[in-house]
Short mmCIF file of C-alpha atoms in Angstrom, two decimals:
data_model
loop_
_atom_site.label_atom_id
_atom_site.label_comp_id
_atom_site.label_asym_id
_atom_site.label_seq_id
_atom_site.Cartn_x
_atom_site.Cartn_y
_atom_site.Cartn_z
CA MET A 43 -225.25 10.53 215.25
CA HIS A 44 -226.89 13.98 215.22
CA LYS A 45 -229.74 12.69 213.04
CA LYS A 46 -230.14 9.58 215.20
CA TYR A 47 -230.67 11.46 218.46
CA ASN A 48 -232.75 14.18 216.81
CA ARG A 49 -235.05 11.42 215.52
CA GLU A 50 -235.08 9.69 218.93
CA ILE A 51 -236.04 12.85 220.87
CA THR A 52 -238.67 13.70 218.27
CA ASN A 53 -240.24 10.28 218.76
CA ILE A 54 -240.43 10.41 222.58
CA TYR A 55 -240.89 14.06 223.65
CA LEU A 56 -244.71 13.81 223.26
CA SER A 57 -245.05 10.25 224.58
CA ASP A 58 -247.75 11.31 227.12
CA MET A 59 -250.14 12.56 224.39
CA ASN A 60 -253.35 11.25 226.02
CA ASN A 61 -252.78 13.24 229.23
CA ILE A 62 -251.79 16.30 227.19
CA LEU A 63 -254.98 16.24 225.11
CA ASN A 64 -257.12 15.50 228.18
CA GLY A 65 -255.63 18.49 230.03
CA LEU A 66 -254.19 16.39 232.85
CA ILE A 67 -250.68 17.81 232.36
CA SER A 68 -249.24 20.84 230.62
CA ILE A 69 -247.36 20.19 227.39
CA LYS A 70 -244.25 21.78 228.88
CA ASP A 71 -244.26 19.43 231.89
CA ALA A 72 -244.97 16.43 229.68
CA ILE A 73 -242.01 17.23 227.42
CA ASP A 74 -239.75 17.77 230.45
CA ALA A 75 -240.77 14.43 232.00
CA SER A 76 -240.41 12.46 228.75
CA VAL A 77 -237.02 13.93 227.78
CA THR A 78 -235.62 13.70 231.34
CA ALA A 79 -236.65 10.02 231.62
CA ASP A 80 -235.04 9.22 228.26
CA LEU A 81 -231.78 10.99 229.16
CA GLN A 82 -231.47 9.12 232.46
CA ASN A 83 -231.29 5.83 230.52
CA ASN A 84 -229.12 7.15 227.69
CA VAL A 85 -225.90 5.10 227.37
CA PHE A 86 -224.26 7.75 225.19
CA MET A 87 -224.40 10.34 228.00
CA LYS A 88 -223.18 7.85 230.60
CA ILE A 89 -219.94 7.19 228.69
CA GLY A 90 -219.11 10.87 228.12
CA GLY A 91 -221.50 12.18 225.48
CA LYS A 92 -223.60 15.32 225.85
CA LEU A 93 -226.98 16.16 224.28
CA ASP A 94 -228.05 19.80 224.10
CA ILE A 95 -231.84 19.63 223.53
CA ASN A 96 -234.03 22.65 222.77
CA VAL A 97 -237.80 22.33 222.24
CA THR A 98 -239.54 25.56 221.23
CA THR A 99 -242.77 26.70 219.68
CA LYS A 100 -242.79 28.24 216.25
CA GLN A 101 -242.98 31.67 217.95
CA GLY A 102 -239.81 30.95 219.93
CA ASN A 103 -241.27 30.12 223.34
CA ILE A 104 -239.03 27.61 225.10
CA LEU A 105 -240.75 24.38 226.19
CA TYR A 106 -237.55 22.52 227.12
CA PRO A 107 -235.28 22.86 229.02
CA ALA A 108 -237.33 24.32 231.83
CA THR A 109 -236.66 28.08 232.10
CA TYR A 110 -238.44 31.04 233.67
CA GLN A 111 -240.61 32.85 231.16
CA ASN A 112 -243.26 35.46 231.98
CA SER A 113 -245.66 34.30 229.33
CA ALA A 114 -249.27 33.38 229.24
CA PHE A 115 -248.79 29.61 228.92
CA ASP A 116 -246.51 29.46 231.99
CA ASN A 117 -249.56 30.23 234.22
CA PHE A 118 -252.08 27.75 232.92
CA SER A 119 -255.32 27.24 234.70
CA THR A 120 -255.71 24.05 236.66
CA ASP A 121 -258.96 23.46 234.85
CA PRO A 122 -258.41 20.41 232.58
CA ALA A 123 -260.60 21.80 229.82
CA ARG A 124 -258.72 25.10 229.60
CA LEU A 125 -255.37 23.30 229.91
CA ALA A 126 -256.32 20.86 227.16
CA GLU A 127 -257.37 23.81 224.97
CA LYS A 128 -254.05 25.56 225.55
CA ASN A 129 -252.09 22.38 224.86
CA PHE A 130 -254.01 21.90 221.63
CA ASP A 131 -253.25 25.50 220.55
CA ILE A 132 -249.51 24.93 221.09
CA LEU A 133 -249.63 21.70 219.09
CA ASN A 134 -251.42 23.49 216.25
CA GLU A 135 -248.85 26.28 216.36
CA GLY A 136 -246.07 23.72 215.78
CA ILE A 137 -243.06 22.62 217.80
CA ASP A 138 -239.38 22.65 216.79
CA VAL A 139 -236.93 20.12 218.24
CA ILE A 140 -233.19 20.88 217.99
CA VAL A 141 -230.63 18.34 219.27
CA ASN A 142 -226.87 19.07 219.33
CA VAL A 143 -224.58 16.10 220.00
CA LYS A 144 -221.20 16.67 221.72
CA ILE A 145 -218.44 14.48 223.16
CA LEU A 146 -216.90 15.79 226.37
CA HIS A 147 -213.12 16.12 226.58
CA TYR A 148 -211.31 13.48 228.68
CA SER A 149 -214.46 11.35 228.82
CA PHE A 150 -214.45 7.58 228.39
CA LEU A 151 -215.99 7.92 224.91
CA ALA A 152 -213.45 10.54 223.81
CA ILE A 153 -210.54 8.40 225.03
CA ALA A 154 -212.05 5.28 223.39
CA LEU A 155 -212.41 7.10 220.04
CA LEU A 156 -208.85 8.41 220.32
CA LEU A 157 -207.52 4.90 221.04
CA PHE A 158 -209.57 3.53 218.12
CA TYR A 159 -208.00 5.97 215.64
CA ILE A 160 -204.55 5.37 217.13
CA LEU A 161 -205.03 1.61 216.61
CA ILE A 162 -206.11 2.24 213.01
CA PHE A 163 -203.00 4.37 212.44
CA LEU A 164 -200.71 1.79 214.07
CA GLY A 165 -202.35 -0.95 212.02
CA GLY A 166 -201.65 0.96 208.82
CA LEU A 167 -198.10 1.67 209.95
CA TYR A 168 -197.54 -2.00 210.76
CA GLY A 169 -198.91 -3.01 207.34
CA TYR A 170 -196.51 -0.58 205.65
CA TYR A 171 -193.64 -1.93 207.74
CA ARG A 172 -194.48 -5.51 206.76
CA LYS A 173 -194.64 -4.52 203.10
CA ILE A 174 -191.22 -2.82 203.21
CA SER A 175 -189.71 -5.73 205.21
CA THR A 176 -191.02 -8.22 202.65
CA LYS A 177 -189.56 -6.18 199.79
CA ILE A 178 -186.15 -5.95 201.51
CA HIS A 179 -186.24 -9.70 202.21
CA LEU A 180 -187.06 -10.48 198.57
CA ASP A 181 -184.24 -8.17 197.40
CA GLU A 182 -181.80 -9.96 199.72
CA LEU A 183 -182.92 -13.37 198.42
CA GLN A 184 -182.50 -12.18 194.82
CA LYS A 185 -179.03 -10.80 195.60
CA ASN A 186 -177.94 -14.03 197.31
CA LYS A 187 -179.28 -16.09 194.42
CA GLU A 188 -177.34 -13.98 191.90
CA LEU A 189 -174.16 -14.17 194.02
CA ASN A 190 -174.45 -17.97 194.25
CA ARG A 191 -174.95 -18.21 190.50
CA LEU A 192 -171.90 -16.06 189.80
CA HIS A 193 -169.85 -18.04 192.32
CA GLU A 194 -170.81 -21.35 190.70
CA LEU A 195 -170.10 -19.94 187.23
CA GLU A 196 -166.71 -18.67 188.41
CA ASN A 197 -165.76 -22.09 189.81
CA LYS A 198 -166.92 -23.78 186.62
CA ARG A 199 -164.85 -21.43 184.44
CA LEU A 200 -161.80 -21.92 186.64
CA GLN A 201 -162.13 -25.69 186.29
CA GLU A 202 -162.44 -25.38 182.52
CA ILE A 203 -159.36 -23.13 182.43
CA ASP A 204 -157.39 -25.67 184.50
CA ILE A 205 -158.44 -28.52 182.19
CA LEU A 206 -157.59 -26.55 179.05
CA SER A 207 -154.26 -25.48 180.55
CA GLU A 208 -153.39 -29.12 181.20
CA GLU A 209 -154.41 -30.02 177.64
CA ARG A 210 -152.33 -27.12 176.34
CA GLU A 211 -149.27 -28.29 178.27
CA SER A 212 -149.85 -31.83 177.07
CA LEU A 213 -150.19 -30.69 173.45
CA LEU A 214 -147.11 -28.47 173.70
CA SER A 215 -145.14 -31.38 175.10
CA GLU A 216 -146.45 -33.60 172.34
CA PHE A 217 -145.61 -30.90 169.85
CA ASP A 218 -142.02 -30.75 171.11
CA GLN A 219 -141.78 -34.51 170.90
CA LEU A 220 -143.16 -34.50 167.38
CA LYS A 221 -140.82 -31.71 166.42
CA SER A 222 -137.86 -33.65 167.78
CA THR A 223 -139.06 -36.76 166.05
CA PHE A 224 -139.48 -34.81 162.85
CA LYS A 225 -135.90 -33.62 163.00
CA LYS A 226 -134.62 -37.12 163.63
CA GLU A 227 -136.71 -38.61 160.89
CA LYS A 228 -135.66 -35.90 158.52
CA SER A 229 -132.02 -36.79 159.06
CA GLN A 230 -132.68 -40.41 158.18
CA ALA A 231 -132.26 -41.09 154.52
CA GLU A 232 -134.50 -44.15 154.54
CA ILE A 233 -137.60 -42.04 155.30
CA THR A 234 -139.68 -41.80 152.17
CA GLU A 235 -141.11 -38.53 150.97
CA GLU A 236 -144.66 -39.79 151.47
CA ASP A 237 -144.02 -40.64 155.12
CA LEU A 238 -142.43 -37.24 155.62
CA PHE A 239 -145.48 -35.40 154.25
CA GLU A 240 -147.78 -37.43 156.52
CA GLU A 241 -145.72 -36.40 159.53
CA ILE A 242 -145.84 -32.76 158.39
CA GLU A 243 -149.63 -32.92 157.97
CA LEU A 244 -149.99 -34.48 161.42
CA LEU A 245 -147.80 -31.78 162.91
CA GLU A 246 -149.81 -29.02 161.20
CA ASN A 247 -153.05 -30.49 162.58
CA LYS A 248 -151.56 -30.47 166.05
CA LEU A 249 -150.50 -26.85 165.59
CA LYS A 250 -154.03 -25.95 164.51
CA GLU A 251 -155.41 -27.72 167.56
CA ILE A 252 -153.00 -25.75 169.75
CA ASP A 253 -154.11 -22.45 168.15
CA ARG A 254 -157.75 -23.43 168.69
CA LEU A 255 -157.11 -24.16 172.35
CA LYS A 256 -155.19 -20.88 172.75
CA GLY A 257 -158.23 -19.01 171.39
CA LYS A 258 -160.56 -20.87 173.76
CA ILE A 259 -158.30 -20.05 176.72
CA GLN A 260 -158.37 -16.35 175.75
CA GLU A 261 -162.19 -16.45 175.62
CA LEU A 262 -162.35 -18.07 179.06
CA GLU A 263 -159.94 -15.47 180.43
CA LYS A 264 -162.22 -12.71 179.09
CA SER A 265 -165.21 -14.44 180.74
CA GLN A 266 -163.26 -14.69 184.00
CA ASN A 267 -162.47 -10.95 183.85
CA HIS A 268 -166.17 -10.19 183.35
CA ILE A 269 -167.09 -12.29 186.40
CA SER A 270 -164.39 -10.52 188.42
CA ARG A 271 -165.84 -7.12 187.45
CA GLN A 272 -169.33 -8.27 188.48
CA LYS A 273 -167.91 -9.44 191.78
CA ASP A 274 -166.21 -6.07 192.29
CA LYS A 275 -169.55 -4.32 191.71
CA THR A 276 -171.22 -6.64 194.22
CA VAL A 277 -168.50 -5.84 196.78
CA GLU A 278 -168.93 -2.11 196.12
CA LYS A 279 -172.73 -2.30 196.63
CA LEU A 280 -172.26 -4.32 199.81
CA GLY A 281 -169.77 -1.74 201.11
CA LYS A 282 -172.22 1.11 200.47
CA ARG A 283 -175.00 -0.78 202.28
CA PHE A 284 -172.76 -1.48 205.29
CA LYS A 285 -171.62 2.16 205.36
CA ALA A 286 -175.26 3.28 205.50
CA LEU A 287 -176.34 0.73 208.12
CA TYR A 288 -173.32 0.56 210.45
CA LYS A 289 -172.05 4.05 211.25
CA ASN A 290 -169.52 2.85 213.86
CA ILE A 291 -167.87 0.24 211.61
CA GLU A 292 -165.09 0.45 209.03
CA ILE A 293 -164.62 -2.65 206.88
CA THR A 294 -161.86 -3.51 204.40
CA ASN A 295 -162.48 -4.57 200.81
CA ARG A 296 -160.90 -7.93 201.62
CA ALA A 297 -163.53 -8.53 204.33
CA LEU A 298 -166.35 -7.49 201.95
CA ALA A 299 -165.03 -9.81 199.23
CA SER A 300 -164.86 -12.68 201.73
CA LEU A 301 -168.52 -12.07 202.67
CA THR A 302 -169.63 -12.40 199.04
CA ASP A 303 -167.77 -15.74 198.71
CA MET A 304 -169.42 -17.25 201.81
CA THR A 305 -172.57 -19.32 201.91
CA ASP A 306 -175.83 -17.57 202.81
CA GLU A 307 -175.80 -19.03 206.33
CA MET A 308 -172.19 -18.02 207.02
CA SER A 309 -172.74 -14.55 205.53
CA LEU A 310 -175.86 -14.02 207.67
CA LYS A 311 -174.04 -15.06 210.87
CA ALA A 312 -171.12 -12.76 210.02
CA GLU A 313 -173.47 -9.80 209.46
CA GLU A 314 -175.19 -10.49 212.81
CA LEU A 315 -171.75 -10.28 214.44
CA ILE A 316 -171.00 -7.00 212.60
CA HIS A 317 -174.35 -5.65 213.82
CA GLN A 318 -173.31 -6.45 217.44
CA LEU A 319 -169.92 -4.80 216.96
CA ASN A 320 -171.65 -1.68 215.63
CA ASN A 321 -174.10 -1.45 218.55
CA ASP A 322 -171.97 -2.59 221.53
CA PRO A 323 -168.54 -4.23 220.97
CA SER A 324 -168.30 -5.13 224.67
CA LEU A 325 -171.04 -7.76 224.21
CA VAL A 326 -169.06 -9.64 221.53
CA PRO A 327 -167.12 -12.65 222.95
CA VAL A 328 -163.45 -12.43 221.83
CA LYS A 329 -161.66 -15.78 221.41
CA ARG A 330 -158.10 -14.42 221.55
CA LYS A 331 -155.88 -11.44 220.97
CA VAL A 332 -153.71 -11.67 217.83
CA PHE A 333 -150.32 -9.95 217.31
CA SER A 334 -148.71 -9.54 213.89
CA LYS A 335 -145.16 -10.76 213.31
CA LYS A 336 -143.90 -7.18 212.94
CA GLY A 337 -145.71 -6.18 216.12
CA LYS A 338 -147.38 -3.23 214.38
CA THR A 339 -150.91 -4.63 214.35
CA THR A 340 -152.86 -5.93 217.33
CA CYS A 341 -156.33 -7.29 216.63
CA PHE A 342 -158.98 -9.58 218.09
CA GLU A 343 -160.26 -12.89 216.76
CA VAL A 344 -163.99 -13.72 217.05
CA VAL A 345 -165.53 -17.09 216.14
CA PHE A 346 -168.96 -17.31 214.48
CA ALA A 347 -170.98 -20.17 213.02
CA TYR A 348 -168.44 -22.63 214.55
CA ASN A 349 -166.03 -22.48 211.58
CA GLY A 350 -166.08 -18.73 210.82
CA ARG A 351 -163.38 -16.29 211.91
CA LEU A 352 -163.59 -12.47 212.08
CA TYR A 353 -160.60 -10.21 212.91
CA PHE A 354 -161.05 -6.61 214.02
CA ARG A 355 -159.22 -3.85 215.82
CA LYS A 356 -160.08 -0.49 217.36
CA SER A 357 -158.87 2.63 215.56
CA LYS A 358 -157.53 5.77 217.21
CA GLU A 359 -160.99 7.32 216.80
CA LYS A 360 -162.45 4.44 218.89
CA ARG A 361 -164.16 3.00 215.80
CA ILE A 362 -164.26 -0.71 214.99
CA GLU A 363 -162.18 -1.66 211.93
CA ILE A 364 -162.96 -5.12 210.50
CA LEU A 365 -159.75 -6.32 208.86
CA THR A 366 -160.75 -9.63 207.31
CA ILE A 367 -163.38 -12.37 207.53
CA GLY A 368 -162.77 -16.01 206.77
CA SER A 369 -162.95 -19.54 208.10
CA LYS A 370 -160.69 -22.01 209.81
CA ASN A 371 -159.44 -23.14 206.39
CA THR A 372 -158.37 -19.60 205.39
CA GLN A 373 -156.77 -18.77 208.74
CA GLN A 374 -153.17 -18.83 207.44
CA LYS A 375 -154.01 -16.47 204.55
CA ASP A 376 -155.91 -14.17 206.93
CA MET A 377 -152.93 -14.04 209.33
CA ALA A 378 -150.59 -13.30 206.41
CA PHE A 379 -152.85 -10.41 205.40
CA ILE A 380 -152.83 -9.03 208.98
CA ASP A 381 -148.99 -9.28 209.03
CA SER A 382 -148.86 -7.22 205.84
CA LEU A 383 -150.76 -4.29 207.42
#
């Protein structure tokens, strides 16, 4: 900007060169008229800018701005020839143009520049916020995906264990029947030795099958224990996150475990309700007040997502304690848990 206006003033300060060389006007008055006319139409100065312009000869005599100087060229003759000669001498001597550009405080331009940089900063801040929000959202999606996979795997393993347990019971029953049959057949004299060995071989095969199934059940139990440990870690991570986010909330491990077993939609609705309880419990609509059978625990029941149920109470320190979270189908188990407190 400094170079721009320095170039602009340099181009216009001697715009009346014909009159200067013809001695019709002094060079000082010509510079004053040209610069003054340019500044009156300068948009930069109208919106709060300031131009400090100094035009001097090489010997330091000030030509602009107009000042009082007791020098020879301040009292030029009115004779055009002598004035033209003096103007020509000053031009040969050389003229220096110095322009300093400033922006006045509290001017429109200063405020506009300040707002511009504030908008740039806010834009960068908003971009950073969007980036962090996207990362958190992706982490949540990944966590939910992993929880769903573990939940499906757990259900599948439980079904396999149930099927193998039924097969085990069936084989044990069949084994007992075969053993009883073997004893009866053994007591019968008419059974041939060959038939007896066939029965023994069949019985041994059944025993081997039972041992194989026992080993498979043990492997599935180990797999189930691994899934349970993963679920415990998930519950622990969820508890740490809630403790960091919701300073006014205490939540039991049972409630955290219930959240991990819920669908994504139910879990999201439950967390929205927990967020409301943390910020302002008075805004949460309570369905009913629940009393335990022993009369030791009084809590409140809140409905969410139509089928969801959340039970909480207020501690002596006026904090919200979430006891358990479930659905209409788990209501009896949830009430039994509250009675046990």
